[in-house]
Amino acid sequence: MGWAVRRLAREEEERKKLYSDRELFVKVIKIFGYYKAETFSVIAIIITVSVFSSLIPIIMQRAIDSFIYVGISTERTKGIIIMAFIYLTFILMNAALIFIRTVFFSKLGQKIIYRLRTELFRKLQYLSFSYFTETESGRTISKVTNDVDALGELLTTGLIDIFADFFSLIWIVAIMFSYDIKMTLLTFTVIPILIFVILMFQRKVRVAYRKTRVAIAKVTANLQESISGVKVTKALSREEENISTFKNINQENYKANVEAAGVSALFMPLIQFISAIGTTIILIFGGISIIKFGTITIGELYAFLEYSNRFFMPIISLFTFYTVIQSGFAAAERIFEVLDEEYTVKNSENPIIPEKIEGRIEFRNVYFSYTPDVPILKNINLVIEKGESVALVGETGAGKTTITKLLSRYYDVNEGELLIDGINIKDIELSFLRKNIAVVPQDVFLFSGTIMENLKYGKKEATDEEVYRVCKTLSLHKYILNLPEGYETDVKEGGSRLSLGQRQLISLARALIADPKILILDECSSSVDPITEALIQKGIDILLRNRTSIIIAHRLSTIKNASKIVALDHGEIIEQGTHQELLKKMGKYYSLYETQLTANTIVTEESKK
Ligand SMILES: Nc1ncnc2c1ncn2[C@@H]1O[C@H](COP(=O)(O)OP(=O)(O)OP(=O)(O)O)[C@@H](O)[C@H]1O
Ligand SMILES: [Mg+2]
């Protein structure tokens, strides 16, 4: 639970300043640039609505001054009815305009959200490997979901409302001045009090709001952990403890929200009271003006009171939107952080797409490190001829998987060169390169969907027959047919419905169906029982014909037949040769092999007892 909460607190406290406020503002405004027509129509509607609704008090003023206030007469009764109809028509038209404004608003907002999400997803699909190893996936997911929503809200309800408020503020002030300069200035006297109260509240609201965010993060983190750790919970019967921990956290969330609600509940009444003070001042001053001096009419006073009310609304919302703006900009920053992320591995200026890949691989003085100052691979020199099958062996952490990651260009070498068919792989078009190399990774991953869909993942156009052929060769066909729904079995998220060994086999078949020139098998059958493994081994041998392959296996029995075995130790190649040659050498490979044999004998003898 700890990490999520700490992270959130950190994020709330110190907003990472990747961009200056100005840069960020320009970037945000630029988003509207993609929707010029929509933005302009929204602005036009906003202006129309503001101007239009500001005409309504004038109708009332006319009704009062020209027909009501003057005395009793049938002529004027007609006039009143006409004015009432005009008033009603205006109100209806205004309502229609507001409806159109809201529809346009939401549509623009949703378009922006749609676009940002798609762009983020596209970026994530192509981002280099290092991004994903260095970023928690939860953070990235939150960017695509929560932050996009927050930015969407800023862009529509936030920025557009601010524009609308700002416009009506100026417009109404102009109208008020045209009515009465003195009364307008009197209205302004309450503005300082209003701003003071708003600012004071803002601080309080922000503190309360932050507490609720931390509290809900704790709830989510606890929930997430208890769902993913359900096996351990059940095994150790921790249900009751977990429930009481959750209760406490949930209680915190409850308190934080009640507190926040209390603070914001006070806000509106207080603000209304202050603006009512403004109205009172005008009522007294305006009333005296009418009674004593007759400088203004009753209708004018009425209209002025209406305008002064409308004058306070935008001021209030301009200040209250401040919070939306703050969180919106923070979200924008987190989104642009991804969108502007550099591709560390990218195509060269003029990438080459060779006619076809033959499959000769050469590492020339290759050095590599994930983090500066921690060298992982040192001076790797290795030639793998076309069609050859080379095995990498070495202790855990020796750098075997790393070598294969360089070949697919998940990372670029720091020094030296990596060539395929004599071409530096940095010059080969990236997706062409990767299409020609299939990897069966050490940590198997299946997508939710059927087995068939998973098998065709690397080659959409593969026929069912092709799939069956590969599966038969790997002795996998009958296993799949034994499953309740055969090839149509849904493997569920991450393949959770299958055993680890079954997942490995499907992952292997998936790579072979993609039919690549170069194949990398990283511990592809380590969780399969020895008998099945021997069967699969035969299949692999057949399917590897005419392909260059790199095989990594801890069980040395599976790689005896490789054309060359390369022993790695702490990122360096210490030996290479065939199984027999290396055994004769009595070096590292020999001792690894010996240890495994002895370990096997010990295990076998133990089990006989
Ligand atoms: N993304 C990474 N960032 C930093 N260091 C890494 C990263 N991935 C691997 N390493 C380090 O690189 C070294 C080599 O890792 P690698 O995965 O190549 O080992 P391996 O030989 O495949 O081991 P195993 O047999 O356990 O699979 C290890 O010391 C590991 O800690
Ligand atoms: Mg590995």
XYZ file of C-alpha atoms and ligand atoms in Angstrom:
641
model
C 0.000 0.000 0.000
C 2.848 2.340 0.880
C 4.185 3.138 -2.560
C 1.020 4.511 -4.090
C 0.343 6.822 -1.194
C 3.896 8.069 -1.016
C 3.920 8.658 -4.745
C 0.680 10.582 -4.596
C 1.833 12.746 -1.720
C 5.048 13.439 -3.621
C 3.151 14.345 -6.764
C 0.820 16.633 -4.862
C 3.625 18.416 -3.047
C 6.129 19.014 -5.774
C 4.847 19.379 -9.274
C 7.750 18.439 -11.469
C 8.583 21.513 -13.473
C 9.186 20.051 -16.896
C 7.784 23.083 -18.675
C 7.512 26.712 -17.700
C 3.952 27.923 -17.071
C 4.044 29.804 -20.344
C 5.218 26.804 -22.357
C 2.532 24.688 -20.800
C -0.151 27.275 -21.496
C 0.895 27.535 -25.150
C 0.861 23.745 -25.467
C -2.613 23.531 -23.960
C -4.019 26.283 -26.157
C -2.494 24.594 -29.204
C -4.823 21.638 -28.676
C -7.715 23.903 -29.680
C -5.803 24.517 -32.911
C -6.801 21.038 -34.106
C -10.450 22.046 -33.789
C -10.450 25.590 -35.111
C -13.965 25.510 -36.553
C -15.451 23.967 -33.412
C -13.588 26.342 -31.109
C -14.707 29.372 -33.071
C -18.303 28.255 -33.094
C -18.204 27.647 -29.352
C -16.755 31.114 -28.793
C -19.349 32.650 -31.105
C -22.149 30.907 -29.221
C -20.727 32.037 -25.882
C -20.680 35.645 -27.038
C -24.196 35.378 -28.448
C -25.534 33.860 -25.238
C -23.890 36.554 -23.091
C -25.166 39.412 -25.222
C -28.569 37.871 -25.647
C -29.207 37.121 -21.995
C -28.046 40.612 -21.047
C -30.954 42.016 -23.049
C -33.573 40.374 -20.852
C -33.455 42.892 -17.956
C -33.954 45.671 -20.510
C -37.285 44.143 -21.567
C -38.370 44.076 -17.943
C -37.241 47.645 -17.487
C -39.328 48.691 -20.502
C -42.371 46.850 -19.194
C -42.104 48.540 -15.816
C -41.310 52.049 -16.993
C -43.572 52.315 -20.027
C -46.598 50.349 -18.894
C -46.763 49.520 -15.208
C -45.394 52.522 -13.422
C -47.347 55.107 -15.425
C -50.828 54.325 -14.075
C -54.121 52.537 -14.931
C -55.291 52.159 -18.565
C -56.566 49.434 -20.952
C -54.059 50.542 -23.629
C -51.292 49.651 -21.323
C -52.795 46.295 -20.361
C -52.323 45.286 -23.986
C -48.785 46.646 -23.857
C -47.996 44.587 -20.789
C -49.257 41.436 -22.436
C -47.144 42.125 -25.500
C -44.081 42.786 -23.329
C -44.755 39.572 -21.436
C -44.786 37.668 -24.724
C -41.584 39.314 -25.879
C -40.046 38.426 -22.545
C -41.137 34.807 -22.838
C -39.825 34.557 -26.394
C -36.461 35.895 -25.306
C -36.292 33.471 -22.405
C -37.134 30.565 -24.731
C -34.552 31.612 -27.302
C -32.008 32.051 -24.559
C -32.754 28.563 -23.265
C -32.322 27.187 -26.780
C -28.988 28.980 -27.140
C -27.781 27.613 -23.818
C -28.771 24.136 -24.957
C -26.774 24.543 -28.176
C -23.826 25.933 -26.231
C -23.796 22.924 -23.907
C -24.037 20.454 -26.784
C -21.195 22.155 -28.662
C -19.128 22.372 -25.499
C -19.454 18.718 -24.640
C -18.810 17.636 -28.194
C -15.626 19.672 -28.394
C -14.559 18.388 -24.991
C -15.172 14.769 -25.929
C -13.339 15.221 -29.237
C -10.305 16.554 -27.392
C -10.425 13.719 -24.867
C -10.746 11.174 -27.671
C -7.812 12.666 -29.518
C -5.535 12.896 -26.485
C -6.272 9.305 -25.489
C -5.595 7.996 -28.984
C -2.384 9.994 -29.228
C -1.211 8.732 -25.855
C -2.001 5.163 -26.840
C -0.187 5.527 -30.142
C 2.820 6.996 -28.378
C 2.816 4.181 -25.834
C 2.716 1.573 -28.597
C 5.880 2.963 -30.143
C 7.746 4.155 -27.070
C 11.080 2.494 -26.495
C 11.515 -0.349 -24.097
C 13.412 1.668 -21.523
C 10.352 3.845 -20.857
C 8.390 0.856 -19.632
C 11.108 -0.521 -17.402
C 11.559 2.871 -15.782
C 7.893 3.854 -15.355
C 5.353 2.169 -13.114
C 2.523 0.950 -15.300
C -0.073 2.269 -12.827
C 1.216 5.781 -13.397
C 0.959 5.466 -17.145
C -2.558 4.061 -16.921
C -3.582 6.918 -14.671
C -2.265 9.361 -17.265
C -4.367 7.881 -20.028
C -7.487 7.737 -17.864
C -7.607 10.311 -15.022
C -5.259 12.920 -16.409
C -6.900 12.984 -19.810
C -10.249 13.527 -18.090
C -8.839 16.295 -15.915
C -7.290 18.035 -18.906
C -10.497 17.600 -20.876
C -12.378 19.274 -18.064
C -9.887 22.115 -17.933
C -10.138 22.667 -21.659
C -13.892 22.730 -21.832
C -15.624 23.660 -18.599
C -12.469 25.372 -17.357
C -10.946 27.456 -20.118
C -14.110 28.058 -22.091
C -16.113 29.051 -19.034
C -13.349 31.413 -18.069
C -13.531 32.978 -21.487
C -17.311 33.209 -21.193
C -17.091 34.693 -17.700
C -14.433 37.140 -18.686
C -16.433 38.264 -21.672
C -19.677 38.699 -19.768
C -17.853 40.518 -16.971
C -16.568 43.165 -19.366
C -19.889 43.353 -21.181
C -21.938 43.726 -18.008
C -19.581 46.304 -16.507
C -19.975 48.326 -19.709
C -23.783 48.087 -19.459
C -23.693 49.029 -15.783
C -21.574 52.102 -16.477
C -23.967 53.127 -19.209
C -26.779 53.057 -16.627
C -25.193 54.879 -13.739
C -21.531 55.540 -13.027
C -21.954 56.254 -9.311
C -24.013 53.132 -8.617
C -21.534 51.012 -10.580
C -18.651 52.307 -8.491
C -20.682 51.603 -5.342
C -21.188 48.022 -6.465
C -17.420 47.660 -6.822
C -16.894 48.386 -3.108
C -17.723 44.806 -2.146
C -15.224 43.290 -4.598
C -12.243 43.365 -2.157
C -14.260 41.529 0.529
C -15.399 39.008 -2.048
C -11.875 38.307 -3.271
C -10.561 38.059 0.279
C -13.172 35.457 1.211
C -12.646 33.492 -1.987
C -8.880 33.358 -1.501
C -9.241 32.288 2.106
C -11.626 29.548 1.135
C -9.507 28.384 -1.727
C -6.674 27.508 0.645
C -8.988 25.631 2.960
C -10.717 23.830 0.116
C -7.399 22.853 -1.431
C -6.122 21.348 1.818
C -9.365 19.444 2.345
C -9.413 18.301 -1.270
C -5.820 17.062 -1.096
C -6.720 15.006 1.974
C -9.537 13.324 0.058
C -7.188 12.513 -2.832
C -4.644 10.895 -0.534
C -7.430 9.015 1.243
C -8.961 7.612 -1.944
C -5.509 6.637 -3.202
C -5.003 4.653 -0.027
C -8.347 2.937 -0.570
C -7.482 2.075 -4.174
C -3.970 0.910 -3.369
C -5.220 -1.296 -0.568
C -7.939 -2.720 -2.780
C -5.541 -3.385 -5.648
C -3.027 -5.090 -3.427
C -5.602 -7.240 -1.725
C -7.004 -8.388 -5.068
C -3.632 -9.266 -6.560
C -2.485 -10.868 -3.334
C -5.620 -12.934 -2.889
C -3.752 -16.248 -3.099
C -1.440 -15.350 -0.252
C -4.325 -13.933 1.796
C -6.265 -17.152 1.505
C -3.243 -19.341 2.124
C -2.453 -17.479 5.333
C -6.093 -16.779 6.370
C -5.588 -13.042 6.605
C -9.140 -12.060 5.536
C -10.288 -10.585 8.847
C -7.118 -8.525 9.364
C -7.431 -7.199 5.824
C -11.038 -6.216 6.415
C -10.161 -4.267 9.548
C -7.224 -2.525 7.808
C -9.535 -1.612 4.966
C -12.185 -0.355 7.382
C -9.696 2.055 8.930
C -8.556 3.353 5.590
C -12.109 3.666 4.360
C -12.997 5.552 7.536
C -10.211 8.049 6.776
C -11.655 8.517 3.324
C -15.092 9.097 4.785
C -13.820 11.705 7.240
C -11.786 13.528 4.622
C -14.785 13.753 2.306
C -17.176 14.916 5.012
C -14.675 17.581 6.007
C -14.223 18.733 2.405
C -17.978 18.820 1.893
C -18.366 20.903 5.066
C -15.825 23.456 3.916
C -17.339 23.834 0.473
C -20.885 23.904 1.874
C -20.066 27.163 3.642
C -18.677 28.779 0.529
C -21.760 29.500 -1.547
C -23.961 30.941 1.257
C -21.126 33.225 2.329
C -20.510 34.469 -1.187
C -24.205 35.023 -1.712
C -24.350 37.030 1.479
C -21.495 39.262 0.343
C -23.024 39.902 -3.038
C -26.314 40.614 -1.256
C -24.514 43.360 0.662
C -23.692 44.842 -2.749
C -27.337 44.605 -3.735
C -28.429 46.211 -0.457
C -26.120 49.185 -0.999
C -27.576 49.679 -4.483
C -31.130 49.270 -3.207
C -30.641 51.999 -0.600
C -28.750 54.348 -2.901
C -30.991 53.711 -5.911
C -34.175 53.943 -3.799
C -33.099 57.307 -2.403
C -32.241 58.478 -5.922
C -35.756 57.663 -7.077
C -37.615 59.019 -4.048
C -35.581 62.167 -3.502
C -34.101 63.141 -6.827
C -35.919 61.152 -9.496
C -32.594 60.713 -11.302
C -33.414 57.137 -12.275
C -36.618 55.254 -12.990
C -37.946 52.210 -11.160
C -37.339 50.092 -14.266
C -33.744 51.246 -14.425
C -33.192 50.375 -10.769
C -34.675 46.949 -11.385
C -32.427 46.381 -14.417
C -29.397 47.622 -12.558
C -30.045 45.239 -9.664
C -30.285 42.394 -12.155
C -26.976 43.385 -13.759
C -25.176 43.744 -10.474
C -26.267 40.203 -9.611
C -24.963 38.969 -12.917
C -21.774 40.906 -12.325
C -20.875 38.887 -9.224
C -21.366 35.483 -10.805
C -18.413 35.565 -13.227
C -16.106 36.965 -10.549
C -16.985 34.070 -8.275
C -16.535 31.452 -10.942
C -13.296 32.997 -12.218
C -11.823 32.481 -8.784
C -13.333 29.106 -8.091
C -12.099 27.769 -11.416
C -8.615 28.393 -10.179
C -8.542 24.913 -8.624
C -9.774 23.255 -11.800
C -7.089 25.132 -13.693
C -4.381 24.069 -11.280
C -5.208 20.395 -11.405
C -5.867 20.612 -15.142
C -2.442 22.051 -15.800
C -0.797 19.472 -13.564
C -2.583 16.788 -15.593
C -1.529 18.475 -18.837
C 2.066 18.376 -17.706
C 1.871 14.666 -16.975
C 0.303 14.019 -20.383
C 2.833 16.061 -22.328
C 5.559 14.290 -20.410
C 4.556 11.126 -22.261
C 3.722 12.763 -25.591
C 7.105 14.519 -25.659
C 9.046 11.494 -24.461
C 11.990 10.863 -26.798
C 12.171 7.590 -28.644
C 15.514 6.311 -27.403
C 15.536 3.677 -30.128
C 14.429 5.046 -33.467
C 14.858 4.668 -37.198
C 17.934 6.227 -38.805
C 17.521 9.032 -41.358
C 17.361 6.677 -44.309
C 16.464 3.258 -42.973
C 17.229 0.287 -45.201
C 14.625 -2.345 -46.026
C 16.652 -5.246 -47.452
C 14.995 -7.485 -50.002
C 15.152 -10.300 -47.495
C 16.983 -11.254 -44.347
C 19.374 -14.184 -44.671
C 20.092 -14.377 -40.990
C 23.832 -13.931 -40.434
C 24.395 -12.181 -37.111
C 27.578 -10.539 -35.951
C 28.382 -8.799 -32.668
C 31.531 -6.651 -33.051
C 33.147 -5.350 -29.854
C 29.755 -4.720 -28.308
C 29.508 -2.965 -24.943
C 26.235 -2.278 -23.192
C 24.867 -0.988 -19.908
C 21.296 -0.237 -18.793
C 22.422 2.471 -16.395
C 25.611 4.460 -16.827
C 28.555 3.076 -14.821
C 27.042 -0.398 -14.490
C 28.521 -2.261 -17.472
C 26.461 -5.339 -18.311
C 27.974 -6.618 -21.556
C 31.685 -6.257 -22.165
C 33.411 -6.616 -25.508
C 31.065 -9.181 -27.027
C 32.392 -10.661 -30.265
C 30.231 -13.324 -31.778
C 29.403 -14.551 -35.268
C 26.299 -16.633 -35.905
C 26.171 -17.921 -39.459
C 22.980 -18.049 -41.457
C 20.867 -21.032 -40.383
C 23.046 -21.745 -37.387
C 21.657 -22.521 -33.959
C 23.646 -20.988 -31.144
C 23.076 -21.593 -27.456
C 23.866 -19.074 -24.733
C 24.670 -20.457 -21.315
C 25.753 -18.847 -18.080
C 24.660 -18.148 -14.559
C 21.645 -16.066 -13.636
C 22.347 -12.412 -14.391
C 25.230 -13.183 -16.769
C 23.627 -11.140 -19.566
C 22.039 -13.774 -21.824
C 18.643 -12.112 -22.147
C 20.356 -8.755 -22.549
C 22.183 -9.999 -25.656
C 18.871 -10.935 -27.264
C 17.325 -7.587 -26.353
C 20.081 -5.819 -28.280
C 19.382 -7.926 -31.343
C 15.710 -6.865 -31.472
C 16.827 -3.315 -30.708
C 14.861 -3.028 -27.490
C 17.992 -1.140 -26.543
C 20.880 0.184 -28.623
C 24.461 -0.868 -28.001
C 26.669 1.690 -26.260
C 29.789 0.802 -28.194
C 30.660 -1.492 -31.056
C 28.380 -2.759 -33.797
C 25.674 -5.303 -34.241
C 25.239 -6.503 -37.816
C 22.650 -8.618 -39.580
C 23.731 -9.803 -43.045
C 26.546 -7.256 -42.796
C 24.214 -4.304 -42.236
C 24.362 -2.392 -38.976
C 20.963 -3.017 -37.376
C 20.647 0.683 -36.569
C 20.250 1.242 -40.317
C 17.612 -1.432 -40.862
C 14.035 -0.208 -40.735
C 12.901 -0.959 -37.192
C 9.596 -2.699 -37.829
C 11.130 -4.701 -40.695
C 13.904 -5.818 -38.349
C 11.469 -6.862 -35.645
C 9.175 -8.645 -38.087
C 12.088 -10.841 -39.042
C 13.033 -11.702 -35.490
C 10.667 -13.608 -33.258
C 11.313 -13.810 -29.554
C 9.929 -16.304 -27.105
C 10.612 -14.318 -23.968
C 11.493 -15.673 -20.573
C 8.400 -14.127 -18.975
C 5.535 -15.457 -21.036
C 2.620 -13.203 -21.776
C -0.649 -14.188 -23.415
C -3.399 -11.768 -24.336
C -6.953 -12.279 -23.201
C -8.813 -14.017 -26.001
C -8.794 -17.507 -27.445
C -5.770 -19.731 -27.912
C -6.217 -19.403 -31.680
C -6.140 -15.609 -31.479
C -2.996 -15.768 -29.389
C -1.317 -18.150 -31.807
C -2.016 -15.836 -34.741
C -0.878 -12.713 -32.889
C 2.349 -12.393 -34.886
C 0.787 -13.277 -38.248
C -2.822 -12.231 -38.607
C -3.190 -13.821 -42.028
C -2.008 -17.286 -40.919
C -4.513 -20.016 -41.805
C -5.839 -22.498 -39.261
C -3.963 -25.215 -41.168
C -0.641 -23.420 -40.705
C -1.382 -23.132 -37.002
C -2.261 -26.834 -36.719
C 0.898 -27.820 -38.605
C 3.201 -25.945 -36.219
C 1.292 -27.184 -33.172
C 1.438 -30.766 -34.412
C 5.175 -30.563 -34.980
C 5.578 -29.274 -31.436
C 3.331 -32.099 -30.109
C 1.064 -29.356 -28.827
C -1.958 -30.075 -30.996
C -3.382 -32.873 -28.890
C -2.859 -30.909 -25.669
C -4.899 -28.058 -27.050
C -7.617 -30.374 -28.341
C -7.879 -31.851 -24.851
C -8.868 -28.462 -23.444
C -12.642 -27.967 -22.991
C -13.019 -25.763 -26.046
C -9.859 -26.677 -27.919
C -8.371 -23.840 -29.931
C -11.337 -21.663 -28.996
C -10.553 -21.833 -25.263
C -10.484 -18.383 -23.748
C -7.193 -18.056 -21.876
C -8.366 -15.041 -19.796
C -6.223 -12.116 -18.702
C -2.527 -12.920 -19.017
C -3.347 -16.548 -19.782
C -4.372 -17.194 -16.182
C -6.497 -20.178 -17.160
C -3.507 -22.178 -18.371
C -0.598 -23.750 -16.547
C 2.774 -22.028 -16.853
C 4.114 -24.841 -19.036
C 1.088 -24.599 -21.348
C 1.574 -20.868 -21.638
C 5.223 -21.356 -22.548
C 4.303 -23.787 -25.304
C 1.711 -21.459 -26.789
C 4.197 -18.616 -26.656
C 6.700 -20.826 -28.519
C 4.143 -21.841 -31.143
C 3.098 -18.211 -31.563
C 6.683 -17.235 -32.416
C 7.069 -20.079 -34.891
C 3.769 -19.335 -36.637
C 5.027 -15.786 -37.225
C 7.620 -17.553 -39.407
C 10.654 -15.322 -38.766
C 14.154 -15.679 -40.233
C 15.738 -15.276 -36.825
C 14.354 -16.894 -33.707
C 15.243 -16.302 -30.090
C 14.139 -18.844 -27.523
C 14.723 -17.677 -23.956
C 14.018 -20.541 -21.568
C 11.087 -21.463 -23.751
C 10.374 -24.828 -22.159
C 11.779 -24.444 -18.657
C 8.447 -25.117 -16.939
C 7.573 -28.171 -18.981
C 8.127 -31.691 -17.667
C 11.244 -33.445 -19.065
C 9.320 -35.942 -21.184
C 7.178 -33.321 -22.889
C 10.282 -31.181 -23.244
C 12.090 -33.950 -25.097
C 9.087 -34.258 -27.456
C 8.995 -30.534 -28.042
C 12.741 -30.492 -28.573
C 12.296 -32.749 -31.587
C 9.680 -30.390 -32.972
C 11.864 -27.367 -32.355
C 14.759 -29.034 -34.212
C 12.518 -29.491 -37.250
C 11.100 -25.983 -37.127
C 14.523 -24.401 -36.704
C 15.746 -25.656 -40.059
C 16.609 -22.781 -42.382
C 16.436 -20.304 -39.558
C 19.096 -18.664 -37.463
C 18.372 -19.181 -33.817
C 19.645 -18.195 -30.413
C 18.620 -20.527 -27.648
C 18.966 -19.845 -23.969
C 18.481 -22.698 -21.559
C 19.544 -23.519 -18.063
C 18.887 -27.196 -18.677
C 21.978 -27.995 -20.705
C 20.556 -31.279 -21.968
C 18.301 -29.271 -24.295
C 21.128 -27.474 -26.076
C 23.640 -30.245 -26.621
C 22.872 -30.288 -30.341
C 23.387 -26.572 -30.949
C 25.947 -25.789 -33.661
C 27.750 -23.600 -31.167
C 27.549 -23.046 -27.440
C 28.599 -19.690 -25.989
C 29.340 -19.439 -22.301
C 28.858 -16.051 -20.686
C 30.142 -14.932 -17.353
C 29.473 -11.488 -15.894
C 28.744 -10.051 -19.328
C 31.766 -11.522 -21.056
C 32.097 -14.424 -23.453
C 34.493 -16.814 -21.826
C 34.157 -19.854 -24.077
C 32.595 -20.876 -27.343
C 32.494 -24.121 -29.303
C 30.447 -27.275 -29.739
C 29.269 -29.353 -26.804
C 32.103 -31.844 -27.304
C 34.779 -29.173 -27.779
C 33.751 -27.344 -24.637
C 33.620 -30.508 -22.580
C 37.161 -31.325 -23.678
C 38.295 -27.862 -22.633
C 37.253 -28.633 -19.067
C 36.399 -24.960 -18.496
C 33.279 -23.103 -17.379
C 30.868 -25.090 -19.541
C 32.373 -28.336 -18.336
C 31.866 -27.353 -14.717
C 28.307 -26.148 -15.366
C 27.527 -29.424 -17.091
C 29.158 -31.467 -14.355
C 27.220 -29.615 -11.666
C 23.942 -30.244 -13.434
C 24.702 -33.904 -13.922
C 25.636 -34.295 -10.269
C 22.605 -32.279 -9.167
C 20.424 -34.509 -11.314
C 21.974 -37.641 -9.875
C 21.526 -36.353 -6.349
C 17.903 -35.527 -7.057
C 17.262 -38.877 -8.722
C 18.891 -40.773 -5.897
C 17.032 -38.750 -3.292
C 13.757 -39.593 -4.986
C 14.615 -43.302 -5.081
C 14.966 -43.380 -1.302
N 16.065 -3.013 -17.306
C 17.191 -3.201 -16.607
N 17.772 -2.165 -15.985
C 18.904 -2.332 -15.277
N 19.537 -3.485 -15.143
C 19.028 -4.562 -15.752
C 17.820 -4.478 -16.504
N 17.534 -5.701 -16.988
C 18.534 -6.512 -16.544
N 19.434 -5.842 -15.808
C 20.663 -6.382 -15.223
O 21.458 -6.909 -16.254
C 22.111 -8.095 -15.860
C 21.901 -9.169 -16.911
O 20.532 -9.492 -16.969
P 19.960 -10.587 -17.966
O 18.500 -10.518 -17.892
O 20.603 -10.394 -19.286
O 20.494 -11.914 -17.274
P 20.304 -13.410 -17.773
O 21.653 -13.915 -18.102
O 19.278 -13.480 -18.812
O 19.804 -14.099 -16.411
P 18.706 -15.287 -16.220
O 19.388 -16.559 -16.510
O 18.315 -15.184 -14.801
O 17.576 -14.999 -17.139
C 21.565 -8.451 -14.495
O 22.556 -8.141 -13.553
C 20.367 -7.547 -14.301
O 20.310 -7.113 -12.965
Mg 17.341 -14.147 -18.865
